[in-house]
Amino acid sequence: MAPDAAARPTRAELRLAAREQSRAQRRGAAKAATRTALFRVALPSVAALGVAAAAAVTVQGEADQQRTQAAGRTPQATAPDTAAAHAATQALAAGAPAQASRGDARQPLAGAQPTEAPTAQPTAEPAPEPVKPTVVMPVARHGLGELFGEAGTHWANRHTGIDFPVDGGSEVYAVTDGTIRTQWNPFYGYMTILKMPDGTEAWYCHLRAYKVRKGPVKQGDVIAFVGSSGNSTGPHLHFEIRPQGNGPIDPLPWLLSNGLDPR
């Protein structure tokens, strides 16, 4: 064989060389793709780590600031704050999304308005009921005639009550709530006896007629009419007060003690 023919590569050698070159190109392309993928994964991770570090430093800085303010000192900037700011800047430059800080002002909801608690309206207190008097007068017109304990020809002993010199037919009233009974007496004439809840009795004497002969009555009820029956010299009301189980007492102090002055 000629020397030139021996120096030229054969077809088989050329195909083998071409396959080796293709394999080398494919291996180079795979390595380049791997490096690109690693870079794409590593870069967001580094950015995320930087944002997390910035958030952690921000929280730590806020806690330090609160403790410093509580102690009455002005907070000073520290080295971690600068590093956090630098890391946050790099993360933003790398395309990482910005994170909201706890210090960001919160915007109010649209249309939300503060409401005030309703003011309680004072309720009108009911008017107090008028106080009912303990005792009322036995007749409407004041003025006394004969007083208690006086002596005279008209009584076997002394006068046992007080006299109201009023016109015949005048109304006679129950001085308190109580129970009525009536009777005749030759000295007292037609008489009404009012027994009060405590047992005290009021005697109304020399009556013309009864309106209530017996039974319960209320204070101020008309129970009889003034007359001149029995041992009497003219129309008047003879009025006595007799405590339970006792004889007659002076009606004037009894009326005065109940806020009434018949004089």
Coordinates of C-alpha atoms in Angstrom, one line a residue:
M1 CA 0.0 0.0 0.0
A2 CA 1.2 3.5 -0.8
P3 CA 2.3 5.7 2.1
D4 CA -0.4 8.4 1.5
A5 CA -3.2 5.8 1.7
A6 CA -1.9 4.6 5.0
A7 CA -1.9 8.1 6.5
R8 CA -5.6 8.8 5.6
P9 CA -8.3 7.7 8.2
T10 CA -10.7 5.1 7.3
R11 CA -14.5 5.6 7.2
A12 CA -14.8 3.6 10.4
E13 CA -12.4 5.8 12.2
L14 CA -14.2 8.9 10.9
R15 CA -17.6 7.6 12.2
L16 CA -16.0 6.8 15.6
A17 CA -14.5 10.2 15.9
A18 CA -17.8 11.8 15.0
R19 CA -19.7 9.8 17.7
E20 CA -17.1 10.7 20.3
Q21 CA -17.4 14.4 19.5
S22 CA -21.2 14.2 19.6
R23 CA -21.0 12.5 23.0
A24 CA -18.7 15.2 24.3
Q25 CA -21.0 17.9 23.1
R26 CA -24.0 16.2 24.8
R27 CA -22.1 15.9 28.1
G28 CA -21.1 19.5 28.0
A29 CA -24.7 20.6 27.4
A30 CA -25.9 18.4 30.3
K31 CA -23.4 19.9 32.6
A32 CA -24.4 23.4 31.6
A33 CA -28.1 22.6 32.1
T34 CA -27.3 21.2 35.6
R35 CA -25.4 24.4 36.5
T36 CA -28.3 26.5 35.3
A37 CA -30.9 24.5 37.3
L38 CA -28.9 24.7 40.4
F39 CA -28.5 28.4 40.0
R40 CA -32.2 28.9 39.5
V41 CA -33.0 26.9 42.7
A42 CA -30.3 28.4 44.8
L43 CA -31.0 32.0 44.0
P44 CA -34.6 32.1 45.3
S45 CA -33.6 30.1 48.3
V46 CA -30.9 32.6 49.2
A47 CA -33.4 35.4 48.7
A48 CA -36.0 33.7 50.9
L49 CA -33.3 33.2 53.6
G50 CA -32.5 36.9 53.4
V51 CA -36.1 37.9 53.7
A52 CA -36.6 35.6 56.7
A53 CA -33.4 36.9 58.3
A54 CA -34.7 40.5 57.8
A55 CA -38.1 39.6 59.4
A56 CA -36.4 38.0 62.3
V57 CA -34.1 40.9 62.8
T58 CA -37.1 43.3 62.5
V59 CA -39.0 41.4 65.2
Q60 CA -35.9 41.3 67.5
G61 CA -35.4 45.1 66.8
E62 CA -39.0 45.8 67.8
A63 CA -38.7 43.8 71.0
D64 CA -35.4 45.6 71.9
Q65 CA -37.0 49.0 71.1
Q66 CA -40.0 48.2 73.4
R67 CA -37.7 47.2 76.2
T68 CA -35.6 50.3 75.7
Q69 CA -38.6 52.6 75.7
A70 CA -39.9 51.0 78.9
A71 CA -36.5 51.8 80.5
G72 CA -36.8 55.4 79.4
R73 CA -33.8 55.3 76.9
T74 CA -33.7 56.3 73.2
P75 CA -33.2 53.2 71.0
Q76 CA -29.9 53.1 69.1
A77 CA -29.3 51.5 65.7
T78 CA -27.4 48.2 66.0
A79 CA -25.3 46.2 63.6
P80 CA -28.0 43.5 62.9
D81 CA -30.4 46.3 61.7
T82 CA -27.8 47.3 59.0
A83 CA -27.2 43.7 58.0
A84 CA -31.0 43.1 57.8
A85 CA -31.5 46.1 55.7
H86 CA -28.6 45.0 53.3
A87 CA -30.1 41.5 53.1
A88 CA -33.5 42.8 52.4
T89 CA -32.2 45.1 49.6
Q90 CA -30.4 42.2 48.0
A91 CA -33.5 40.0 48.2
L92 CA -35.6 42.7 46.5
A93 CA -32.9 43.2 43.9
A94 CA -33.1 39.4 43.2
G95 CA -36.8 39.6 42.6
A96 CA -38.2 38.3 45.9
P97 CA -41.6 39.6 46.8
A98 CA -41.7 42.3 49.5
Q99 CA -43.0 41.2 52.9
A100 CA -45.3 43.3 55.1
S101 CA -43.8 44.4 58.4
R102 CA -45.7 44.4 61.7
G103 CA -45.1 48.1 61.8
D104 CA -47.1 48.8 58.6
A105 CA -50.2 50.9 59.2
R106 CA -53.4 48.9 58.7
Q107 CA -56.0 50.6 56.4
P108 CA -59.5 50.8 57.8
L109 CA -62.2 48.8 56.0
A110 CA -64.2 50.8 53.5
G111 CA -67.4 52.2 55.0
A112 CA -66.5 51.1 58.5
Q113 CA -67.4 53.8 61.0
P114 CA -66.9 53.8 64.8
T115 CA -70.2 53.3 66.6
E116 CA -71.0 54.7 70.0
A117 CA -72.8 52.8 72.7
P118 CA -76.5 53.9 73.1
T119 CA -77.1 56.2 75.9
A120 CA -79.5 54.9 78.5
Q121 CA -82.6 57.1 78.8
P122 CA -83.6 57.9 82.4
T123 CA -86.9 56.3 83.3
A124 CA -89.5 58.5 84.9
E125 CA -90.1 57.4 88.5
P126 CA -93.8 57.1 89.4
A127 CA -95.1 59.9 91.5
P128 CA -95.3 58.8 95.2
E129 CA -98.8 58.2 96.4
P130 CA -100.1 60.8 98.9
V131 CA -99.7 59.7 102.4
K132 CA -103.0 58.9 104.0
P133 CA -103.5 60.7 107.3
T134 CA -103.7 58.5 110.4
V135 CA -106.8 60.2 111.7
V136 CA -109.4 62.6 110.3
M137 CA -111.8 64.9 112.2
P138 CA -115.2 63.5 113.2
V139 CA -117.0 66.5 111.8
A140 CA -116.0 69.1 109.1
R141 CA -116.4 72.3 111.2
H142 CA -113.8 73.0 113.9
G143 CA -114.5 74.6 117.2
L144 CA -115.1 73.1 120.7
G145 CA -117.8 73.6 123.3
E146 CA -117.5 71.7 126.6
L147 CA -114.0 70.1 127.2
F148 CA -113.0 66.9 128.9
G149 CA -113.2 66.7 132.7
E150 CA -115.5 69.7 133.1
A151 CA -118.1 69.6 135.9
G152 CA -121.7 70.6 135.4
T153 CA -125.4 69.9 136.2
H154 CA -125.8 67.9 133.0
W155 CA -123.4 65.0 134.0
A156 CA -123.6 62.7 137.0
N157 CA -119.8 63.0 137.3
R158 CA -117.4 65.1 135.1
H159 CA -117.6 65.4 131.3
T160 CA -116.1 62.3 129.7
G161 CA -115.4 63.7 126.2
I162 CA -115.4 66.9 124.1
D163 CA -118.4 68.6 122.4
F164 CA -118.5 69.9 118.8
P165 CA -121.3 72.5 118.6
V166 CA -122.4 71.9 115.0
D167 CA -125.8 72.1 113.3
G168 CA -128.2 69.2 113.5
G169 CA -128.0 66.9 110.5
S170 CA -124.3 67.6 110.0
E171 CA -122.3 64.6 108.7
V172 CA -120.3 62.5 111.1
Y173 CA -117.1 60.7 109.8
A174 CA -115.2 57.6 110.8
V175 CA -111.9 59.0 112.2
T176 CA -110.0 55.8 111.2
D177 CA -110.7 52.4 109.5
G178 CA -112.6 50.1 111.8
T179 CA -115.8 48.3 112.6
I180 CA -119.1 50.0 113.5
R181 CA -121.8 49.0 116.0
T182 CA -124.7 51.1 117.3
Q183 CA -126.9 51.3 120.4
W184 CA -129.3 53.5 122.5
N185 CA -128.4 54.9 125.9
P186 CA -130.7 57.2 127.9
F187 CA -127.8 59.6 128.7
Y188 CA -125.9 59.4 125.4
G189 CA -129.0 59.0 123.2
Y190 CA -128.4 57.3 119.8
M191 CA -124.7 56.4 119.7
T192 CA -122.3 54.9 117.3
I193 CA -119.1 53.1 118.5
L194 CA -116.2 52.7 116.1
K195 CA -113.6 50.1 117.1
M196 CA -110.2 50.8 115.6
P197 CA -107.6 48.1 114.6
D198 CA -105.6 48.6 117.8
G199 CA -108.8 48.1 119.9
T200 CA -109.3 51.7 120.7
E201 CA -113.0 52.9 120.6
A202 CA -114.4 56.2 119.4
W203 CA -117.8 57.0 120.8
Y204 CA -120.2 59.3 118.8
C205 CA -123.2 60.4 121.0
H206 CA -126.5 62.4 120.8
L207 CA -127.0 61.4 117.2
R208 CA -130.1 62.1 115.1
A209 CA -129.8 59.1 112.8
Y210 CA -127.3 56.4 111.6
K211 CA -126.0 55.9 108.1
V212 CA -124.0 52.7 109.0
R213 CA -125.5 50.5 111.7
K214 CA -122.8 47.9 111.8
G215 CA -119.9 46.4 109.8
P216 CA -116.5 47.6 108.5
V217 CA -115.9 51.2 107.4
K218 CA -113.1 53.2 105.9
Q219 CA -111.5 56.3 107.3
G220 CA -113.6 59.3 106.3
D221 CA -116.8 57.4 105.6
V222 CA -120.0 59.1 106.6
I223 CA -121.4 56.9 109.5
A224 CA -124.1 59.1 111.1
F225 CA -125.7 62.6 111.5
V226 CA -125.5 65.1 114.4
G227 CA -128.6 65.4 116.6
S228 CA -129.7 66.1 120.2
S229 CA -130.9 62.8 121.5
G230 CA -130.5 61.6 125.1
N231 CA -129.5 64.0 127.9
S232 CA -128.7 67.0 125.6
T233 CA -129.6 70.7 125.6
G234 CA -129.2 71.2 121.8
P235 CA -127.6 69.8 118.6
H236 CA -124.0 68.9 119.1
L237 CA -121.6 65.9 118.7
H238 CA -120.3 64.4 121.9
F239 CA -117.0 62.6 121.1
E240 CA -115.1 60.2 123.3
I241 CA -111.9 58.2 123.0
R242 CA -111.6 55.0 125.0
P243 CA -108.4 52.8 124.7
Q244 CA -108.9 49.1 124.7
G245 CA -110.0 47.9 128.2
N246 CA -109.8 51.4 129.7
G247 CA -112.2 54.2 130.5
P248 CA -112.4 57.5 128.6
I249 CA -109.4 59.7 128.0
D250 CA -109.2 63.3 126.8
P251 CA -109.8 63.3 123.0
L252 CA -108.0 66.6 122.5
P253 CA -104.4 65.4 123.1
W254 CA -105.2 62.2 121.1
L255 CA -106.3 64.3 118.1
L256 CA -103.3 66.7 118.5
S257 CA -100.9 63.7 118.6
N258 CA -102.3 62.6 115.3
G259 CA -101.7 66.1 113.7
L260 CA -105.3 67.4 114.2
D261 CA -106.3 70.5 116.1
P262 CA -110.1 70.9 116.4
R263 CA -110.0 74.1 118.4

